[in-house]
Short mmCIF file of C-alpha atoms and ligand atoms in Angstrom, two decimals:
data_model
loop_
_atom_site.label_atom_id
_atom_site.label_comp_id
_atom_site.label_asym_id
_atom_site.label_seq_id
_atom_site.Cartn_x
_atom_site.Cartn_y
_atom_site.Cartn_z
CA MET A 64 -22.39 5.77 30.09
CA LYS A 65 -20.04 6.76 27.61
CA LYS A 66 -20.29 3.42 25.10
CA ASN A 67 -16.79 1.83 24.84
CA LYS A 68 -15.46 1.81 21.18
CA VAL A 69 -15.86 -1.69 19.11
CA LEU A 70 -12.01 -2.35 17.56
CA TYR A 71 -11.98 -4.26 14.35
CA VAL A 72 -8.19 -5.93 13.31
CA VAL A 73 -8.43 -6.57 10.18
CA ILE A 74 -5.60 -8.93 8.47
CA PRO A 75 -5.62 -10.13 4.63
CA CYS A 76 -4.22 -13.43 4.37
CA TYR A 77 -2.44 -15.47 1.31
CA ASN A 78 -1.55 -18.96 1.76
CA GLU A 79 -0.81 -18.39 5.22
CA GLU A 80 -1.74 -21.01 6.57
CA GLU A 81 2.17 -21.36 8.89
CA VAL A 82 0.94 -18.53 10.78
CA LEU A 83 -2.35 -18.30 11.40
CA LEU A 84 -3.06 -20.31 14.52
CA GLU A 85 0.18 -18.58 15.96
CA THR A 86 -1.35 -15.14 14.83
CA THR A 87 -4.90 -15.87 16.35
CA LYS A 88 -3.59 -17.35 19.64
CA ARG A 89 -1.86 -14.30 20.43
CA LEU A 90 -4.07 -11.24 18.94
CA LYS A 91 -6.95 -12.99 21.21
CA LYS A 92 -5.03 -12.86 23.99
CA LYS A 93 -4.05 -9.24 23.02
CA ILE A 94 -7.87 -8.04 22.25
CA ASN A 95 -9.34 -9.84 25.26
CA ASP A 96 -6.78 -8.20 27.47
CA LEU A 97 -8.16 -4.91 26.02
CA ILE A 98 -11.36 -5.69 26.91
CA GLU A 99 -10.99 -6.91 30.46
CA ARG A 100 -9.62 -3.91 30.58
CA LYS A 101 -13.03 -1.91 29.08
CA ILE A 102 -10.45 -0.03 26.16
CA ILE A 103 -12.69 -1.76 23.56
CA ASP A 104 -16.04 -3.03 23.79
CA LYS A 105 -16.83 -6.40 23.83
CA GLN A 106 -18.08 -6.60 20.57
CA SER A 107 -14.56 -5.97 19.47
CA LYS A 108 -13.37 -8.99 16.97
CA ILE A 109 -10.35 -10.63 14.81
CA MET A 110 -11.71 -9.67 11.37
CA PHE A 111 -9.14 -12.67 8.60
CA VAL A 112 -9.29 -11.83 4.68
CA ASN A 113 -8.66 -14.58 2.80
CA ASP A 114 -7.25 -13.48 -0.54
CA GLY A 115 -7.54 -16.30 -2.76
CA SER A 116 -5.48 -18.01 -0.83
CA LYS A 117 -4.83 -21.84 -2.58
CA ASP A 118 -4.20 -23.67 1.08
CA ASN A 119 -5.79 -24.89 4.41
CA THR A 120 -6.15 -21.10 5.03
CA TRP A 121 -9.47 -20.04 4.95
CA ASN A 122 -10.81 -23.54 6.59
CA LEU A 123 -8.91 -22.42 9.78
CA ILE A 124 -10.34 -19.37 9.38
CA GLU A 125 -14.01 -21.13 9.38
CA GLN A 126 -13.00 -23.12 12.23
CA LEU A 127 -11.43 -20.85 14.52
CA HIS A 128 -14.57 -18.53 13.70
CA LYS A 129 -16.66 -21.99 15.14
CA GLU A 130 -14.54 -22.47 18.45
CA ASP A 131 -14.83 -18.32 19.56
CA GLY A 132 -17.08 -15.54 18.03
CA LEU A 133 -14.68 -13.10 18.77
CA ILE A 134 -12.96 -14.46 15.64
CA THR A 135 -14.52 -13.83 12.07
CA GLY A 136 -14.07 -13.93 8.20
CA ILE A 137 -14.17 -12.97 4.66
CA CYS A 138 -13.21 -14.68 1.66
CA LEU A 139 -12.56 -13.32 -1.75
CA SER A 140 -13.38 -14.92 -5.14
CA SER A 141 -9.79 -14.80 -6.14
CA ASN A 142 -6.48 -13.56 -5.29
CA ARG A 143 -6.69 -9.53 -6.13
CA GLY A 144 -3.79 -8.61 -3.72
CA HIS A 145 -2.34 -7.25 -0.31
CA GLN A 146 -4.62 -4.18 -1.40
CA ASN A 147 -7.70 -5.08 -2.47
CA ALA A 148 -8.01 -7.65 -0.14
CA LEU A 149 -7.22 -4.81 2.94
CA LEU A 150 -9.71 -3.25 1.19
CA ALA A 151 -12.08 -5.63 1.05
CA GLY A 152 -11.55 -6.03 5.18
CA LEU A 153 -12.15 -1.96 5.74
CA MET A 154 -15.26 -1.88 4.44
CA THR A 155 -16.48 -4.68 5.89
CA ALA A 156 -15.67 -3.35 9.17
CA LYS A 157 -16.63 -0.29 9.48
CA GLU A 158 -20.37 -1.19 9.07
CA LYS A 159 -20.17 -3.03 12.77
CA ALA A 160 -16.62 -0.96 14.02
CA ASP A 161 -16.09 2.35 15.14
CA ILE A 162 -12.58 2.33 14.90
CA VAL A 163 -10.06 -0.67 12.55
CA ILE A 164 -6.75 -1.48 13.16
CA SER A 165 -4.86 -3.26 9.80
CA MET A 166 -1.87 -5.42 9.82
CA ASP A 167 -0.24 -7.87 8.31
CA ALA A 168 -0.93 -12.18 9.37
CA ASP A 169 2.99 -12.31 10.02
CA LEU A 170 2.73 -9.84 12.97
CA GLN A 171 6.25 -8.38 11.88
CA ASP A 172 4.37 -5.49 13.40
CA ASP A 173 4.54 -5.32 17.59
CA ILE A 174 0.64 -5.93 18.54
CA ASN A 175 1.98 -3.96 21.77
CA ALA A 176 1.40 -1.11 19.34
CA ILE A 177 -2.38 -1.17 19.62
CA ASP A 178 -2.58 0.43 23.19
CA GLU A 179 -0.74 3.25 22.21
CA MET A 180 -2.58 3.62 19.10
CA ILE A 181 -5.67 3.66 20.67
CA ASP A 182 -4.86 6.10 23.13
CA LYS A 183 -3.83 7.96 20.50
CA TYR A 184 -7.71 8.29 19.07
CA ASN A 185 -8.39 8.49 21.97
CA GLN A 186 -7.37 11.50 21.79
CA GLY A 187 -8.54 13.12 18.94
CA ASN A 188 -6.45 11.30 16.43
CA GLU A 189 -8.52 9.50 13.58
CA ILE A 190 -5.70 8.23 11.84
CA VAL A 191 -2.80 6.77 13.14
CA TYR A 192 -0.09 5.58 11.38
CA GLY A 193 2.19 2.61 12.86
CA VAL A 194 5.82 4.16 11.75
CA ARG A 195 9.03 1.11 11.97
CA SER A 196 11.71 2.67 14.47
CA SER A 197 13.86 0.51 12.82
CA ARG A 198 14.49 -2.99 10.32
CA LYS A 199 17.18 -4.72 11.96
CA LYS A 200 15.38 -7.42 11.24
CA ASP A 201 14.75 -7.38 7.50
CA SER A 202 16.98 -7.88 4.90
CA TYR A 203 19.01 -5.55 3.15
CA PHE A 204 17.82 -6.02 0.54
CA LYS A 205 14.19 -5.45 1.96
CA LYS A 206 15.81 -2.25 3.65
CA ILE A 207 17.15 -0.85 0.78
CA THR A 208 14.99 -1.34 -1.71
CA ALA A 209 12.28 -0.28 0.83
CA GLU A 210 14.11 2.64 2.27
CA GLY A 211 15.10 3.61 -0.57
CA PHE A 212 11.18 3.06 -2.54
CA TYR A 213 10.00 5.91 0.36
CA LYS A 214 12.47 7.98 -0.61
CA PHE A 215 11.99 8.06 -4.61
CA MET A 216 8.51 8.59 -3.72
CA LYS A 217 8.93 11.65 -1.77
CA PHE A 218 11.36 13.26 -4.82
CA MET A 219 8.35 12.37 -7.08
CA GLY A 220 5.75 14.61 -4.78
CA VAL A 221 3.98 12.05 -3.63
CA ASP A 222 2.93 12.18 0.31
CA LEU A 223 3.43 8.98 2.30
CA VAL A 224 4.77 8.75 5.67
CA PHE A 225 8.10 7.48 6.01
CA ASN A 226 8.42 3.83 7.28
CA HIS A 227 4.74 3.61 7.37
CA ALA A 228 2.90 0.21 5.28
CA ASP A 229 -0.13 -0.81 5.82
CA TYR A 230 -0.58 -1.05 10.12
CA ARG A 231 -2.20 1.46 11.18
CA LEU A 232 -5.43 3.02 13.04
CA THR A 233 -8.58 4.61 10.87
CA SER A 234 -11.53 5.54 12.36
CA LYS A 235 -14.91 5.25 11.05
CA LYS A 236 -15.25 8.79 9.63
CA VAL A 237 -12.53 8.53 7.73
CA LEU A 238 -13.33 4.36 6.19
CA ASP A 239 -16.36 6.57 5.06
CA GLU A 240 -14.00 8.55 3.41
CA LEU A 241 -12.00 6.05 1.34
CA GLU A 242 -15.16 4.70 0.00
CA LYS A 243 -15.43 7.91 -1.99
CA TYR A 244 -12.01 7.52 -3.77
CA GLN A 245 -13.03 4.77 -6.78
CA GLU A 246 -9.49 3.82 -8.02
CA THR A 247 -9.25 0.67 -9.00
CA ASN A 248 -4.80 1.26 -8.68
CA LEU A 249 -4.49 1.06 -5.25
CA PHE A 250 -2.35 1.97 -3.21
CA LEU A 251 -3.84 2.76 0.51
CA ARG A 252 -1.14 4.85 2.22
CA GLY A 253 -1.19 6.76 -0.71
CA ILE A 254 -4.68 7.89 0.14
CA PHE A 255 -5.00 7.49 3.18
CA PRO A 256 -2.31 11.21 3.59
CA LEU A 257 -5.38 12.84 1.08
CA ILE A 258 -7.76 11.95 2.77
CA GLY A 259 -6.40 13.94 5.89
CA PHE A 260 -8.11 14.71 9.55
CA GLN A 261 -5.99 15.08 12.81
CA ASN A 262 -3.67 12.22 12.66
CA ASP A 263 -0.03 11.25 15.00
CA ILE A 264 2.18 8.22 14.70
CA VAL A 265 2.73 5.37 16.83
CA TYR A 266 6.72 3.72 16.42
CA TYR A 267 7.34 -0.02 16.58
CA LYS A 268 10.08 -2.84 16.13
CA ARG A 269 9.86 -4.81 12.83
CA GLU A 270 10.18 -8.57 13.54
CA GLU A 271 11.04 -11.21 11.59
CA ARG A 272 8.52 -12.97 10.08
CA PHE A 273 7.95 -15.88 12.24
CA ALA A 274 6.95 -18.61 9.92
CA GLY A 275 6.31 -19.35 6.41
CA LYS A 276 7.98 -17.08 3.18
CA SER A 277 7.25 -13.50 1.97
CA LYS A 278 4.44 -13.52 0.21
CA TYR A 279 5.69 -10.04 -2.04
CA SER A 280 7.65 -11.49 -4.56
CA PHE A 281 9.93 -9.42 -6.53
CA ARG A 282 7.47 -8.75 -8.98
CA LYS A 283 4.36 -8.03 -7.11
CA MET A 284 6.79 -5.53 -4.93
CA MET A 285 8.09 -4.30 -8.75
CA ASN A 286 4.65 -3.63 -9.89
CA PHE A 287 3.41 -2.69 -6.47
CA ALA A 288 5.97 0.50 -6.47
CA TRP A 289 5.14 1.17 -9.87
CA ASP A 290 1.75 1.60 -9.11
CA GLY A 291 2.15 3.97 -5.89
CA ILE A 292 4.03 6.47 -8.57
CA THR A 293 2.32 6.56 -11.22
CA SER A 294 -1.22 6.58 -9.29
CA PHE A 295 0.18 8.90 -7.61
CA SER A 296 2.76 11.34 -9.91
CA ILE A 297 3.01 13.13 -12.81
CA GLN A 298 6.70 13.54 -12.65
CA PRO A 299 7.52 10.80 -15.01
CA ILE A 300 5.12 12.42 -17.60
CA ARG A 301 6.66 15.39 -16.69
CA LEU A 302 10.34 14.72 -17.73
CA VAL A 303 9.22 14.04 -20.90
CA LEU A 304 9.04 17.27 -20.99
CA ASN A 305 11.49 18.48 -19.28
CA ILE A 306 13.76 15.97 -22.03
CA GLY A 307 11.73 17.94 -24.76
CA VAL A 308 13.08 21.59 -23.42
CA PHE A 309 16.30 20.26 -23.04
CA MET A 310 16.61 19.05 -26.58
CA LEU A 311 15.34 22.34 -27.90
CA LEU A 312 18.21 24.15 -25.67
CA ILE A 313 20.71 21.59 -27.63
CA SER A 314 18.76 22.08 -31.01
CA ILE A 315 19.55 25.88 -30.73
CA LEU A 316 23.65 25.82 -29.84
CA ILE A 317 23.64 23.43 -33.19
CA LEU A 318 21.87 25.57 -35.17
CA ILE A 319 24.27 28.32 -34.12
CA TYR A 320 27.41 26.04 -34.27
CA CYS A 321 26.17 25.38 -38.00
CA ILE A 322 25.73 28.71 -39.49
CA ILE A 323 29.10 29.66 -37.90
CA VAL A 324 30.38 26.96 -40.11
CA LYS A 325 29.24 27.56 -42.54
CA ILE A 326 29.74 31.84 -42.77
CA LYS A 327 33.50 30.27 -42.14
CA GLY A 328 33.00 28.73 -45.41
CA GLN A 329 33.81 24.77 -44.80
CA ALA A 330 30.14 23.43 -45.39
CA VAL A 331 29.07 20.55 -46.08
CA ALA A 332 27.39 19.83 -43.06
CA GLY A 333 28.01 16.33 -40.95
CA TRP A 334 26.40 13.43 -42.06
CA THR A 335 27.59 11.72 -39.20
CA PHE A 336 25.93 14.33 -36.93
CA ILE A 337 22.19 14.25 -38.97
CA VAL A 338 22.15 10.10 -38.80
CA CYS A 339 23.07 10.74 -34.66
CA SER A 340 19.97 13.16 -34.55
CA ILE A 341 17.61 11.07 -36.32
CA TRP A 342 18.39 8.24 -34.04
CA ILE A 343 18.21 10.16 -30.42
CA VAL A 344 14.58 11.90 -31.61
CA ALA A 345 13.77 8.62 -32.34
CA ALA A 346 15.18 6.85 -29.31
CA ILE A 347 13.02 9.72 -26.76
CA GLN A 348 9.71 9.83 -29.00
CA MET A 349 9.43 5.67 -28.39
CA LEU A 350 10.35 6.68 -24.53
CA ALA A 351 7.55 10.01 -24.80
CA ILE A 352 5.11 7.18 -26.18
CA GLY A 353 5.80 4.77 -23.42
CA ILE A 354 5.35 7.01 -21.24
CA ILE A 355 2.52 8.07 -22.22
CA GLY A 356 0.84 4.83 -22.83
CA GLU A 357 1.66 4.39 -19.07
CA TYR A 358 -1.09 7.19 -17.97
CA VAL A 359 -3.58 6.15 -21.03
CA ALA A 360 -3.86 2.86 -19.72
CA LYS A 361 -4.42 4.30 -16.68
CA ILE A 362 -6.82 6.05 -17.32
CA TYR A 363 -8.64 2.78 -19.43
CA ASN A 364 -8.62 1.15 -15.93
CA GLU A 365 -9.94 3.80 -14.41
CA THR A 366 -13.42 3.84 -16.93
CA LYS A 367 -13.76 0.58 -17.20
CA SER A 368 -14.53 0.94 -13.02
CA ARG A 369 -14.35 -2.69 -12.97
CA PRO A 370 -15.01 -4.06 -9.08
CA ARG A 371 -11.47 -4.63 -7.18
CA TYR A 372 -13.21 -7.77 -4.60
CA ILE A 373 -16.11 -9.54 -5.35
CA ILE A 374 -16.97 -11.62 -1.45
CA SER A 375 -18.28 -15.18 -2.00
CA LYS A 376 -18.57 -15.10 2.05
CA ASN A 377 -19.63 -12.91 4.99
CA LEU A 378 -19.13 -15.40 8.57
CA GLU A 379 -21.58 -12.67 9.62
CA ASN A 380 -24.20 -12.66 7.67
CA LYS A 381 -24.78 -16.06 6.58
N1 UDP B 191 -1.13 -10.76 0.86
C1 UDP B 191 -2.51 -10.76 0.30
N2 UDP B 191 -2.85 -10.89 -0.70
C2 UDP B 191 -1.58 -10.84 -1.13
C3 UDP B 191 -0.49 -10.93 -0.77
C4 UDP B 191 -0.19 -10.59 0.17
O1 UDP B 191 -3.68 -11.13 1.53
O2 UDP B 191 -1.81 -11.43 -2.56
C5 UDP B 191 -0.79 -10.18 2.42
C6 UDP B 191 -0.40 -11.74 3.29
O3 UDP B 191 -0.79 -12.78 3.86
C7 UDP B 191 0.59 -10.63 4.09
C8 UDP B 191 0.47 -9.70 3.74
O4 UDP B 191 -0.61 -9.16 2.87
O5 UDP B 191 -0.60 -11.02 5.69
C9 UDP B 191 1.87 -8.67 3.47
O6 UDP B 191 2.69 -9.88 3.23
P1 UDP B 191 3.98 -10.22 3.46
O7 UDP B 191 4.02 -10.41 5.01
O8 UDP B 191 4.12 -11.47 2.79
O9 UDP B 191 5.05 -8.63 2.98
P2 UDP B 191 6.25 -8.72 3.81
O10 UDP B 191 6.13 -8.43 4.46
O11 UDP B 191 7.43 -9.77 3.55
O12 UDP B 191 6.63 -7.33 2.65
MG1 MG B 192 5.71 -9.52 6.06
#
């Protein structure tokens, strides 16, 4: 007899006490229904990852685990950010699960897409990306910045699934591969397309956060976008090279201009011109050093190979 697959739903949580109970209620219903319909194994679980929350989040997770074995959780020793928390969850879940679905704690991503994701997995896909078909419920600012970001990344030559965030199904096989990516500056949605394997897309409508505030401050969003670009693209450094080539062409034109002026005997070449040139060159050099420095900083971080997360507790092996 074919054994049903064990599914783990991994949910990073940072100060999510306001949404946790409702999220658990809705997800429990969904997972129990899938178990009853024999679509997934009864060993399946909902795994919360507490990302160093300062509120009651971890106490709630512990309590939920006591009440119902379907709920489990791990606790990070401090706030390491969404991507690292997610990685911690995925790596822990893959030890027990055949398939893992990651999603946010606020259920902005429609949980009814889970059925279709599992269907696509059963059809042979190793990764199923959840893609937002509409962002009507997002604020105008969020929509513009988020969609602009995907387009800009594409322009920078980074392979991303448009409007896909971190709502996705992955098989254990894919997660075993993910483990080999040892980068510190983590941008998961850029890594999965690199891993490859057969994959598909499931569309869903993105809802409003039903309680609490977004945990992505403007600063976190900018850092995330910058990480995405500098971890995957060499275009910024190539831009410096292009500027250099362009400047060389301009210099040749200027040289020709100077020779003509000289031949005509109208010399006393412009002092203004020299001063301007010095300033422009200095500015561009500064820019170039800045960008190169950014990459050097990345190399520096990578070579240190610091652990990206430290799990202080795991409710499944006390
Ligand atoms: N999150 C996290 N660590 C952080 C910031 C966010 O684990 O430092 C989690 C958060 O609890 C949520 C998910 O990442 O489950 C996405 O955050 P949020 O919903 O606030 O982002 P938005 O939907 O506004 O982009
Ligand atoms: Mg959200």
